[in-house]
Amino acid sequence: MTQEFYMWIVFGLTFLTMILYSLDKIRMEIISLFSIVVLLLVFQNSPILGLSSGGPININLLLQGFANPALIALMSLLVIGHGLLVTGALEDIAVWLSGDRDKNTIYKFYGIMVLVFILSATLNNTPIIIMFIPIIIAISKQMDVSSRSILIPLSYVSILGGMTTLIGSSTNLLVSGTTSNLIGRELGFFEFTNQGIILASVGFIYAIFILPRILERKNKGVVEDNKENFESGRIYLVEIAVNEENPLIGKKFTSGILSDIKDTAVNVILRDGEKILPPFEDIDIKIGDKLVLEITKNQLTEKIRSNDNIFNSIDDNNFSSERAVLIEASVTPRSFFIGRNLTQTNFEAETNCKIIGIKNDKKFLRNLPRYQKMEAGHILLIKGEEEDIKNLRGKKEIFPIEWSAIYLPAKQFILRSRIIFAVTILSAATGLLNITVAALLGVILMLLTNVLTIRDAVSALDTKIFLLVASSIMLSTALQETGGALYIAEFLKNLLINFDMITVLSLFFIFIAVITNFLSNNATAVLFAPIAINLASDFNIQPEPFIYCLIFAANCSFATPIGYKTNLLVMGPGNYQFKDYLTSGIPLVLLMWLSYTVMISFFGY
């Protein structure tokens, strides 16, 4: 069998993989594993020699993709981003930026988008989007607009910010890694930043000034189930004590509502042993008051994570923990709790866990949750250290609902995580350390300083991304070694031979920008990096213009939800459909293409 035979097998497998990814009918991990297994079966006894390596194309050569430095750096940055997420290291910044909830909401929206843009240039997009989704939804309520109008822009802004530095996007890292393997040249941290900022700025203007208006007009009359879906959950009765630091002191009810907590309902106020029942007309909040609120778990979690001082009494020092977890638990049919209230049990002292909420029940009297009598099936909201929460499994009184567990920020490690993140970024940006070495050092420091546990680090590793990238690197290697990359480069060269270089780069950009929306940014980057380098060689120019073009175009994953992970993350909360991405993303892809063409025409490539 000839080398050409193997080349066409690789072409067929690449095309089949692209089709399967774009159809989105089979899990991405399964498709990636299928691609890996087929390549290993085809080349396990291959008699041909690789064009680039000069050695046999065998299993050892193909599996080198799993040890690719770019892949290791990408996984390490995911772990570092998770460290910032679990400690809440970025949440204080976001809360500070959002400021007074009643003032300048449109400027807060712009400010948050700028912050997302900046953070995305130095951090993996996934934890940023996870953190900012609830903040953006809250801002949308303050602006009195649909969250559907600004969640897709949030995803786009994070993608745009990521195309400005080497570590801003996995795409950039993978192109750099492939380039290093092929021609021995790694990209610098800010090497393409000048061009990236020009393109990203144009896209940023579209994403925050134009697109929200398009989406708002398109979504008129659409019932917003997404808000209910995102914030849905059981309504809990939660007690907060008004101490000297509580910002509610002196606040007055207006039409029975406190403006500072207008998204929750006040069930009853206890003052000096007496109950104040609704409606709370002209009632001022005083030090020592105890308020019973009706609030969902998602809302309460958001308040705790954002360090809202209104809820500071929930973080009781007697129940402090390094790894705090919120979990729901059901009272069992034979529980000691039945017919008693919480003050008549020793549950909290025995378990070192605190019951901070009880699911609202129409039978409950207007009183503090701890005085409500329990029945079988009642749901409790419990806060405690991770190990203590695990020990609840052995308690006969309750049945912990495992899937409901939410990990709260380990706020005592905020400073450590910020310092480690800064050291990682600065050492890579200044060239003191290779990006892979810097990222691995950051992971080790997070583990050694207890910012993350081994379990935390492992949970941050995205198997979908790992297998997708590894399989794409293997396909890229197979294309390069069998001559497939050279064949495509020759085909494109013959197609574009009569055009000037600006037109060639412009057409290459739009070609990649279309494919990346149906394949994925990571796979596109890895598969087309060798093709870009071969094209540069065929046109007798340095490879940088084609490499930069590939980076910018592969990041233009705006037109489909499968093109970029952040698009998928906002799809559920925004209740978006596939067509929403088409109508939002196609104009942006075309705008980026035109902007790139104009940029290289005036400023060079």
Coordinates of C-alpha atoms in Angstrom, one line a residue:
M1 CA 0.0 0.0 0.0
T2 CA 1.3 3.4 -1.0
Q3 CA 1.7 6.6 1.0
E4 CA -1.1 8.1 -1.1
F5 CA -3.4 5.3 0.0
Y6 CA -2.8 6.1 3.6
M7 CA -3.2 9.8 2.9
W8 CA -6.7 9.3 1.5
I9 CA -7.7 7.2 4.5
V10 CA -6.6 10.1 6.8
F11 CA -8.6 12.5 4.6
G12 CA -11.7 10.3 4.8
L13 CA -11.4 10.0 8.6
T14 CA -10.9 13.7 9.0
F15 CA -14.0 14.5 6.8
L16 CA -16.1 11.9 8.7
T17 CA -15.0 13.3 12.1
M18 CA -15.9 16.9 11.0
I19 CA -19.3 15.7 9.9
L20 CA -20.0 13.8 13.1
Y21 CA -18.9 16.8 15.2
S22 CA -21.1 19.2 13.3
L23 CA -24.2 16.9 13.5
D24 CA -23.8 16.9 17.3
K25 CA -25.7 13.6 17.5
I26 CA -23.0 11.6 19.3
R27 CA -21.0 12.8 22.3
M28 CA -17.8 14.6 21.4
E29 CA -15.7 12.3 23.6
I30 CA -16.9 9.2 21.7
I31 CA -16.2 10.7 18.3
S32 CA -12.7 11.7 19.5
L33 CA -12.0 8.2 20.8
F34 CA -13.3 6.7 17.6
S35 CA -10.9 8.9 15.6
I36 CA -8.0 7.9 17.9
V37 CA -8.7 4.1 17.7
V38 CA -9.1 4.2 13.9
L39 CA -5.7 5.9 13.4
L40 CA -4.0 3.4 15.7
L41 CA -5.6 0.5 13.9
V42 CA -4.6 1.9 10.5
F43 CA -1.0 2.7 11.4
Q44 CA -0.1 0.0 13.9
N45 CA 1.9 -2.0 11.2
S46 CA 2.3 0.8 8.7
P47 CA 5.2 0.2 6.2
I48 CA 5.5 3.8 5.1
L49 CA 7.9 6.6 6.3
G50 CA 6.7 10.0 7.4
L51 CA 7.5 13.0 5.1
S52 CA 8.3 15.2 8.1
S53 CA 9.9 12.9 10.6
G54 CA 11.6 10.6 8.2
G55 CA 10.8 7.6 10.4
P56 CA 7.9 5.1 10.3
I57 CA 4.4 6.4 10.9
N58 CA 3.6 4.2 13.9
I59 CA 1.7 4.2 17.2
N60 CA 4.6 5.9 19.1
L61 CA 4.6 8.8 16.7
L62 CA 0.9 9.3 16.7
L63 CA 0.5 9.0 20.5
Q64 CA 3.0 11.9 21.0
G65 CA 0.0 14.1 20.7
F66 CA -1.0 13.2 24.3
A67 CA 2.3 14.7 25.5
N68 CA 2.0 17.8 23.3
P69 CA 3.3 20.8 25.4
A70 CA 0.4 23.0 24.2
L71 CA -2.1 20.4 25.4
I72 CA -0.4 20.2 28.8
A73 CA -0.3 24.0 29.0
L74 CA -4.0 24.1 28.2
M75 CA -5.0 21.6 30.8
S76 CA -2.8 23.3 33.4
L77 CA -4.5 26.7 32.7
L78 CA -7.9 25.0 33.2
V79 CA -6.7 24.0 36.7
I80 CA -5.4 27.4 37.5
G81 CA -8.7 29.0 36.3
H82 CA -10.6 26.5 38.5
G83 CA -8.4 27.7 41.5
L84 CA -9.5 31.3 40.9
L85 CA -13.1 30.1 40.6
V86 CA -13.4 28.0 43.8
T87 CA -11.7 30.7 45.9
G88 CA -13.9 33.5 44.5
A89 CA -10.7 35.4 43.5
L90 CA -12.4 37.2 40.7
E91 CA -15.9 37.7 42.2
D92 CA -14.9 40.6 44.5
I93 CA -13.7 42.4 41.5
A94 CA -16.9 41.8 39.6
V95 CA -19.0 42.8 42.6
W96 CA -17.0 46.0 43.1
L97 CA -17.4 46.9 39.5
S98 CA -21.1 46.4 39.6
G99 CA -21.3 48.8 42.5
D100 CA -24.7 50.3 43.7
R101 CA -27.4 48.1 42.3
D102 CA -29.7 51.1 41.5
K103 CA -27.3 53.4 39.7
N104 CA -25.8 53.6 36.1
T105 CA -26.8 50.0 35.1
I106 CA -25.9 50.5 31.5
Y107 CA -22.4 51.7 32.5
K108 CA -22.1 48.7 34.8
F109 CA -22.9 46.5 31.8
Y110 CA -20.2 48.1 29.7
G111 CA -17.7 47.9 32.6
I112 CA -18.4 44.2 33.2
M113 CA -17.9 43.5 29.5
V114 CA -14.6 45.4 29.5
L115 CA -13.5 43.3 32.5
V116 CA -14.5 40.1 30.8
F117 CA -12.6 41.2 27.7
I118 CA -9.4 41.9 29.8
L119 CA -9.7 38.7 31.9
S120 CA -10.2 36.6 28.8
A121 CA -6.8 37.7 27.4
T122 CA -5.0 36.2 30.4
L123 CA -7.3 33.3 31.6
N124 CA -9.3 30.5 30.2
N125 CA -12.8 31.6 29.1
T126 CA -14.8 28.8 30.8
P127 CA -14.5 29.9 34.5
I128 CA -15.0 33.5 33.5
I129 CA -18.3 32.8 31.7
I130 CA -19.4 30.5 34.6
M131 CA -18.8 33.3 37.1
F132 CA -20.3 36.1 35.0
I133 CA -23.5 34.4 33.8
P134 CA -25.4 35.1 37.1
I135 CA -23.9 38.6 37.3
I136 CA -25.1 39.4 33.8
I137 CA -28.6 38.0 34.5
A138 CA -28.8 40.3 37.6
I139 CA -27.6 43.3 35.5
S140 CA -30.3 42.5 32.8
K141 CA -33.0 42.8 35.5
Q142 CA -31.6 46.1 36.7
M143 CA -31.5 47.3 33.0
D144 CA -35.1 45.9 32.5
V145 CA -34.0 44.0 29.4
S146 CA -34.1 40.4 28.5
S147 CA -31.0 38.4 29.6
R148 CA -31.3 36.7 26.1
S149 CA -30.2 40.1 24.7
I150 CA -26.8 40.1 26.5
L151 CA -25.7 36.5 27.2
I152 CA -24.6 35.8 23.7
P153 CA -22.7 39.1 23.7
L154 CA -21.0 37.9 26.9
S155 CA -19.7 34.8 25.2
Y156 CA -18.6 36.7 22.1
V157 CA -16.6 39.3 24.2
S158 CA -14.8 36.5 26.0
I159 CA -13.8 34.9 22.6
L160 CA -12.7 38.3 21.3
G161 CA -10.6 39.0 24.3
G162 CA -9.0 35.6 24.0
M163 CA -7.6 36.3 20.5
T164 CA -5.2 39.0 21.7
T165 CA -2.6 37.0 23.6
L166 CA -0.9 33.6 23.4
I167 CA -2.8 32.2 26.5
G168 CA -6.0 34.0 25.8
S169 CA -7.4 31.0 23.9
S170 CA -6.7 27.3 23.6
T171 CA -6.7 28.0 19.9
N172 CA -3.6 30.2 20.2
L173 CA -1.7 27.8 22.4
L174 CA -2.4 24.8 20.1
V175 CA -1.3 26.7 17.0
S176 CA 1.9 27.8 18.8
G177 CA 2.5 24.2 19.9
T178 CA 2.0 22.8 16.4
T179 CA 4.2 25.5 14.9
S180 CA 6.9 24.6 17.5
N181 CA 6.8 20.9 16.5
L182 CA 6.9 21.6 12.8
I183 CA 9.4 24.5 12.4
G184 CA 10.9 24.8 15.9
R185 CA 9.4 28.2 16.6
E186 CA 7.0 29.1 19.4
L187 CA 4.9 32.2 19.4
G188 CA 5.6 35.0 21.9
F189 CA 3.1 36.0 24.5
F190 CA 2.2 39.3 22.9
E191 CA 3.4 38.5 19.4
F192 CA 0.1 39.0 17.6
T193 CA -1.5 41.3 20.2
N194 CA -1.3 44.5 18.0
Q195 CA -3.4 42.9 15.2
G196 CA -5.5 41.0 17.7
I197 CA -6.6 44.2 19.5
I198 CA -7.6 45.9 16.3
L199 CA -9.8 43.0 15.2
A200 CA -11.1 42.3 18.8
S201 CA -12.0 46.0 19.2
V202 CA -14.2 46.0 16.1
G203 CA -15.9 42.9 17.3
F204 CA -16.3 44.3 20.8
I205 CA -18.2 47.3 19.5
Y206 CA -20.6 45.1 17.6
A207 CA -21.0 42.7 20.6
I208 CA -22.0 45.3 23.2
F209 CA -23.5 48.2 21.2
I210 CA -25.2 46.6 18.2
L211 CA -25.9 42.9 18.9
P212 CA -28.0 43.5 22.2
R213 CA -30.3 45.8 20.2
I214 CA -30.7 43.1 17.5
L215 CA -31.4 40.4 20.0
E216 CA -33.8 42.6 22.1
R217 CA -35.8 43.4 19.0
K218 CA -35.8 39.7 17.9
N219 CA -36.9 38.5 21.3
K220 CA -39.8 40.8 21.8
G221 CA -42.8 38.7 22.7
V222 CA -40.7 35.7 23.6
V223 CA -41.6 34.3 27.0
E224 CA -38.5 34.3 29.1
D225 CA -38.5 30.8 30.5
N226 CA -34.8 31.0 30.9
K227 CA -34.9 33.2 34.0
E228 CA -37.2 30.7 35.7
N229 CA -35.1 27.8 34.6
F230 CA -31.8 29.4 35.7
E231 CA -33.1 30.6 39.0
S232 CA -35.6 27.8 39.6
G233 CA -35.5 25.7 42.7
R234 CA -37.1 25.1 45.9
I235 CA -38.1 28.2 48.0
Y236 CA -36.4 28.1 51.3
L237 CA -37.0 29.9 54.5
V238 CA -33.7 31.5 55.6
E239 CA -33.0 33.5 58.7
I240 CA -30.6 36.5 58.6
A241 CA -29.6 38.4 61.7
V242 CA -29.2 42.2 61.3
N243 CA -25.8 43.0 63.0
E244 CA -23.8 46.2 63.1
E245 CA -22.3 45.5 59.7
N246 CA -25.5 44.8 57.9
P247 CA -26.3 47.4 55.2
L248 CA -30.1 46.9 55.8
I249 CA -29.9 49.0 59.0
G250 CA -32.1 52.0 58.6
K251 CA -33.6 50.8 55.3
K252 CA -37.4 51.2 55.0
F253 CA -40.0 49.0 53.2
T254 CA -41.7 50.5 50.2
S255 CA -44.9 48.8 49.2
G256 CA -43.9 45.9 51.4
I257 CA -40.5 45.5 49.6
L258 CA -36.9 46.2 50.7
S259 CA -35.1 47.6 47.6
D260 CA -31.8 45.9 48.6
I261 CA -33.4 42.4 48.5
K262 CA -36.2 43.1 46.1
D263 CA -35.7 39.7 44.5
T264 CA -36.6 37.9 47.7
A265 CA -39.7 38.0 49.9
V266 CA -39.7 38.8 53.6
N267 CA -41.8 36.3 55.5
V268 CA -41.7 37.8 59.0
I269 CA -39.5 40.1 61.1
L270 CA -38.8 39.2 64.8
R271 CA -37.9 42.2 67.0
D272 CA -37.4 42.1 70.7
G273 CA -39.4 38.8 70.9
E274 CA -42.3 40.1 68.9
K275 CA -43.4 39.3 65.3
I276 CA -43.9 41.9 62.7
L277 CA -46.1 40.5 59.9
P278 CA -46.6 41.8 56.4
P279 CA -47.5 44.2 54.9
F280 CA -44.4 46.0 56.2
E281 CA -45.6 49.6 55.6
D282 CA -43.1 52.2 56.8
I283 CA -41.1 49.7 58.8
D284 CA -37.4 50.5 59.4
I285 CA -34.8 47.8 59.9
K286 CA -33.0 48.0 63.2
I287 CA -29.9 46.3 64.7
G288 CA -30.9 43.0 66.3
D289 CA -33.8 42.3 63.9
K290 CA -34.2 38.8 62.6
L291 CA -35.6 38.5 59.1
V292 CA -37.0 35.3 57.6
L293 CA -36.6 35.4 53.8
E294 CA -38.1 33.3 51.1
I295 CA -35.3 32.6 48.7
T296 CA -34.1 29.9 46.3
K297 CA -30.9 28.0 46.7
N298 CA -29.4 29.5 43.5
Q299 CA -30.2 33.0 44.8
L300 CA -28.8 32.4 48.2
T301 CA -25.6 30.8 46.7
E302 CA -25.1 33.9 44.5
K303 CA -25.5 36.2 47.6
I304 CA -22.9 34.2 49.6
R305 CA -20.4 34.0 46.7
S306 CA -20.6 37.7 46.1
N307 CA -19.9 38.5 49.8
D308 CA -23.2 40.3 50.2
N309 CA -23.0 41.7 53.7
I310 CA -26.8 41.4 54.1
F311 CA -26.2 37.6 54.4
N312 CA -23.0 37.7 56.5
S313 CA -24.8 36.1 59.6
I314 CA -25.1 32.9 57.6
D315 CA -21.3 32.5 57.7
D316 CA -21.2 31.7 61.4
N317 CA -17.7 31.4 62.8
N318 CA -18.8 28.3 64.8
F319 CA -19.3 26.6 61.5
S320 CA -16.4 28.0 59.4
S321 CA -14.8 25.6 57.0
E322 CA -12.1 25.6 54.4
R323 CA -14.1 23.8 51.8
A324 CA -17.7 24.9 52.4
V325 CA -20.5 23.0 50.6
L326 CA -24.2 23.7 50.4
I327 CA -26.4 20.6 50.0
E328 CA -30.1 19.7 50.2
A329 CA -31.2 16.8 52.4
S330 CA -34.6 15.2 52.9
V331 CA -36.0 14.3 56.3
T332 CA -36.4 10.5 56.3
P333 CA -39.6 8.7 57.4
R334 CA -38.1 7.4 60.6
S335 CA -36.2 10.5 61.5
F336 CA -35.8 11.8 65.0
F337 CA -36.6 15.2 63.5
I338 CA -40.3 14.3 62.9
G339 CA -42.5 16.3 65.2
R340 CA -39.6 18.4 66.6
N341 CA -38.0 21.6 65.6
L342 CA -34.2 22.2 65.2
T343 CA -33.7 23.6 68.7
Q344 CA -34.9 20.2 70.0
T345 CA -32.1 18.3 68.3
N346 CA -28.3 18.2 68.6
F347 CA -27.8 17.8 64.8
E348 CA -25.6 20.9 64.3
A349 CA -23.3 20.2 67.3
E350 CA -22.9 16.5 66.3
T351 CA -22.3 17.0 62.6
N352 CA -20.5 20.4 62.6
C353 CA -22.9 21.4 59.8
K354 CA -25.4 24.2 59.9
I355 CA -29.0 24.1 58.7
I356 CA -29.4 27.5 57.0
G357 CA -32.7 26.9 55.3
I358 CA -35.9 24.9 55.3
K359 CA -38.0 24.4 52.3
N360 CA -41.1 26.5 52.6
D361 CA -44.3 24.7 53.5
K362 CA -47.8 26.1 53.6
K363 CA -48.2 24.5 57.0
F364 CA -45.4 26.5 58.5
L365 CA -46.2 29.3 60.9
R366 CA -44.6 32.7 60.4
N367 CA -41.6 32.1 62.7
L368 CA -37.9 31.5 62.6
P369 CA -37.0 28.3 60.6
R370 CA -35.4 26.7 63.6
Y371 CA -38.8 26.7 65.4
Q372 CA -40.7 25.0 62.6
K373 CA -41.8 21.4 63.3
M374 CA -40.3 18.8 60.9
E375 CA -42.2 16.2 58.9
A376 CA -41.0 13.3 56.7
G377 CA -40.1 14.6 53.3
H378 CA -39.2 18.1 54.4
I379 CA -36.1 19.5 52.6
L380 CA -33.3 21.1 54.6
L381 CA -30.5 23.3 53.2
I382 CA -27.3 22.5 55.0
K383 CA -23.9 24.2 55.0
G384 CA -20.7 22.5 56.2
E385 CA -17.1 21.5 55.4
E386 CA -16.7 19.0 52.6
E387 CA -15.7 16.1 54.9
D388 CA -18.6 16.8 57.3
I389 CA -21.1 16.9 54.5
K390 CA -19.8 13.5 53.3
N391 CA -20.3 12.1 56.8
L392 CA -24.0 13.0 56.6
R393 CA -24.5 9.9 54.5
G394 CA -24.4 7.8 57.7
K395 CA -27.1 9.7 59.4
K396 CA -30.5 8.0 59.7
E397 CA -32.3 11.3 60.3
I398 CA -31.7 12.8 56.8
F399 CA -31.0 11.7 53.2
P400 CA -28.5 14.0 51.5
I401 CA -29.4 14.8 47.9
E402 CA -25.9 14.3 46.4
W403 CA -26.5 16.0 43.0
S404 CA -27.6 19.2 44.7
A405 CA -24.2 19.9 46.3
I406 CA -22.7 23.3 45.5
Y407 CA -19.2 24.2 46.5
L408 CA -18.7 27.7 47.9
P409 CA -15.6 29.8 47.4
A410 CA -12.7 29.1 49.8
K411 CA -12.3 32.8 50.5
Q412 CA -9.3 32.4 52.9
F413 CA -7.2 31.3 49.8
I414 CA -8.1 34.3 47.6
L415 CA -4.8 36.1 48.1
R416 CA -2.8 33.0 47.4
S417 CA -4.7 32.1 44.2
R418 CA -4.3 35.7 42.9
I419 CA -0.5 35.7 43.6
I420 CA -0.1 32.3 41.9
F421 CA -2.1 33.5 38.9
A422 CA 0.0 36.7 38.7
V423 CA 3.3 34.7 38.9
T424 CA 2.2 32.3 36.2
I425 CA 1.1 35.1 33.8
L426 CA 4.1 37.3 34.4
S427 CA 6.7 34.5 34.1
A428 CA 5.1 33.5 30.8
A429 CA 4.6 37.0 29.5
T430 CA 8.2 38.1 30.2
G431 CA 9.7 35.0 28.7
L432 CA 11.2 34.0 32.0
L433 CA 9.5 30.6 31.7
N434 CA 8.1 28.6 28.8
I435 CA 4.3 28.8 28.9
T436 CA 4.0 25.1 29.6
V437 CA 6.5 25.2 32.4
A438 CA 4.8 28.4 33.9
A439 CA 1.4 26.8 33.8
L440 CA 2.6 23.5 35.4
L441 CA 4.4 25.6 38.1
G442 CA 1.1 27.4 38.8
V443 CA -0.7 24.1 39.2
I444 CA 1.9 22.8 41.6
L445 CA 1.8 26.0 43.7
M446 CA -2.0 25.8 43.9
L447 CA -1.7 22.2 45.2
L448 CA 1.2 22.9 47.6
T449 CA -0.5 26.0 49.2
N450 CA -3.9 24.1 49.6
V451 CA -5.7 26.4 47.2
L452 CA -6.8 23.3 45.4
T453 CA -7.0 19.6 46.5
I454 CA -6.1 16.8 44.1
R455 CA -9.8 16.2 43.6
D456 CA -10.3 19.9 42.7
A457 CA -7.5 19.8 40.2
V458 CA -8.8 16.5 38.6
S459 CA -12.3 17.9 38.4
A460 CA -11.1 20.9 36.5
L461 CA -9.6 18.7 33.7
D462 CA -12.2 18.7 30.9
T463 CA -12.1 15.3 29.2
K464 CA -14.1 16.6 26.3
I465 CA -11.4 19.2 25.5
F466 CA -8.5 16.8 26.3
L467 CA -9.8 14.1 23.9
L468 CA -10.8 16.5 21.2
V469 CA -7.4 18.2 21.2
A470 CA -5.4 15.0 21.4
S471 CA -7.4 13.4 18.6
S472 CA -7.0 16.5 16.5
I473 CA -3.2 16.5 17.1
M474 CA -3.1 12.9 16.0
L475 CA -5.0 13.7 12.8
S476 CA -2.8 16.7 12.2
T477 CA 0.3 14.5 12.6
A478 CA -1.1 11.9 10.2
L479 CA -2.0 14.6 7.6
Q480 CA 1.5 16.0 7.8
E481 CA 3.4 12.7 7.7
T482 CA 1.3 11.1 4.9
G483 CA 1.6 14.3 2.7
G484 CA -2.1 15.3 3.2
A485 CA -1.2 18.8 4.5
L486 CA 1.2 19.3 1.5
Y487 CA -1.6 18.1 -0.9
I488 CA -4.1 20.6 0.5
A489 CA -1.5 23.4 0.5
E490 CA -0.7 22.6 -3.2
F491 CA -4.4 22.6 -4.0
L492 CA -5.0 25.9 -2.4
K493 CA -1.9 27.4 -4.0
N494 CA -3.0 26.4 -7.5
L495 CA -6.4 27.8 -6.7
L496 CA -5.0 31.1 -5.4
I497 CA -1.8 31.4 -7.5
N498 CA -3.1 34.3 -9.6
F499 CA -4.2 36.4 -6.6
D500 CA -2.1 38.9 -4.6
M501 CA -1.0 38.0 -1.0
I502 CA -3.7 40.2 0.6
T503 CA -6.4 38.4 -1.3
V504 CA -4.9 35.0 -0.5
L505 CA -4.8 35.7 3.2
S506 CA -8.3 37.1 3.1
L507 CA -9.7 34.0 1.4
F508 CA -7.8 31.7 3.7
F509 CA -9.3 33.6 6.7
I510 CA -12.9 33.2 5.6
F511 CA -12.3 29.5 4.6
I512 CA -11.0 28.8 8.2
A513 CA -13.7 31.0 9.8
V514 CA -16.5 28.9 8.2
I515 CA -14.9 25.6 9.1
T516 CA -14.2 26.5 12.8
N517 CA -17.9 27.0 13.4
F518 CA -18.7 23.4 12.4
L519 CA -15.6 21.6 13.6
S520 CA -14.5 23.5 16.7
N521 CA -11.8 26.1 17.3
N522 CA -9.3 23.7 18.8
A523 CA -9.6 21.0 16.1
T524 CA -9.4 23.6 13.3
A525 CA -6.3 25.2 14.8
V526 CA -4.5 21.9 15.1
L527 CA -5.5 20.5 11.7
F528 CA -4.8 23.6 9.7
A529 CA -1.5 24.8 11.3
P530 CA 0.6 22.5 9.1
I531 CA -1.4 23.6 6.0
A532 CA -0.8 27.2 6.9
I533 CA 2.9 26.6 7.2
N534 CA 3.1 24.8 3.9
L535 CA 1.1 27.5 2.1
A536 CA 3.6 30.1 3.4
S537 CA 6.4 28.0 2.0
D538 CA 4.7 27.6 -1.3
F539 CA 4.2 31.4 -1.6
N540 CA 7.9 32.0 -0.5
I541 CA 7.0 34.1 2.5
Q542 CA 7.6 33.8 6.3
P543 CA 5.0 31.6 8.0
E544 CA 3.9 34.3 10.5
P545 CA 1.2 35.9 8.3
F546 CA -0.5 32.6 7.7
I547 CA -0.1 31.6 11.3
Y548 CA -1.7 34.8 12.6
C549 CA -4.5 34.5 10.0
L550 CA -5.2 31.0 11.2
I551 CA -5.3 32.1 14.9
F552 CA -7.7 35.0 14.2
A553 CA -10.0 33.0 11.9
A554 CA -10.1 29.9 14.1
N555 CA -11.3 32.1 17.0
C556 CA -14.2 33.3 14.9
S557 CA -16.5 30.6 16.3
F558 CA -19.5 32.9 16.6
A559 CA -22.1 31.3 14.3
T560 CA -22.9 28.0 16.1
P561 CA -23.1 26.9 19.7
I562 CA -20.7 24.0 19.0
G563 CA -18.0 26.2 17.7
Y564 CA -16.8 27.4 21.1
K565 CA -17.5 26.1 24.6
T566 CA -18.6 29.5 25.9
N567 CA -21.4 29.5 23.4
L568 CA -22.7 26.3 24.9
L569 CA -22.4 27.6 28.4
V570 CA -24.8 30.5 27.7
M571 CA -27.1 28.5 25.6
G572 CA -29.1 27.0 28.6
P573 CA -29.4 30.2 30.8
G574 CA -30.3 32.2 27.7
N575 CA -32.7 29.6 26.4
Y576 CA -31.2 30.0 22.9
Q577 CA -31.8 28.0 19.8
F578 CA -29.3 27.2 17.0
K579 CA -30.7 29.9 14.8
D580 CA -30.0 32.6 17.5
Y581 CA -26.3 31.9 17.0
L582 CA -26.7 32.0 13.2
T583 CA -28.4 35.4 13.2
S584 CA -26.0 36.8 15.9
G585 CA -22.7 35.2 14.7
I586 CA -22.8 35.3 10.9
P587 CA -22.7 39.2 10.8
L588 CA -19.8 39.1 13.3
V589 CA -17.9 36.5 11.2
L590 CA -18.3 38.6 8.1
L591 CA -17.4 41.8 10.0
M592 CA -14.2 40.2 11.3
W593 CA -13.3 39.0 7.8
L594 CA -13.8 42.4 6.3
S595 CA -11.9 44.0 9.2
Y596 CA -9.0 41.6 8.8
T597 CA -8.8 42.3 5.1
V598 CA -8.8 46.1 5.6
M599 CA -6.2 45.7 8.4
I600 CA -3.7 43.8 6.4
S601 CA -4.3 46.1 3.4
F602 CA -3.4 49.3 5.4
F603 CA -1.0 48.0 8.1
G604 CA 0.5 44.9 6.4
Y605 CA 0.4 41.3 7.3

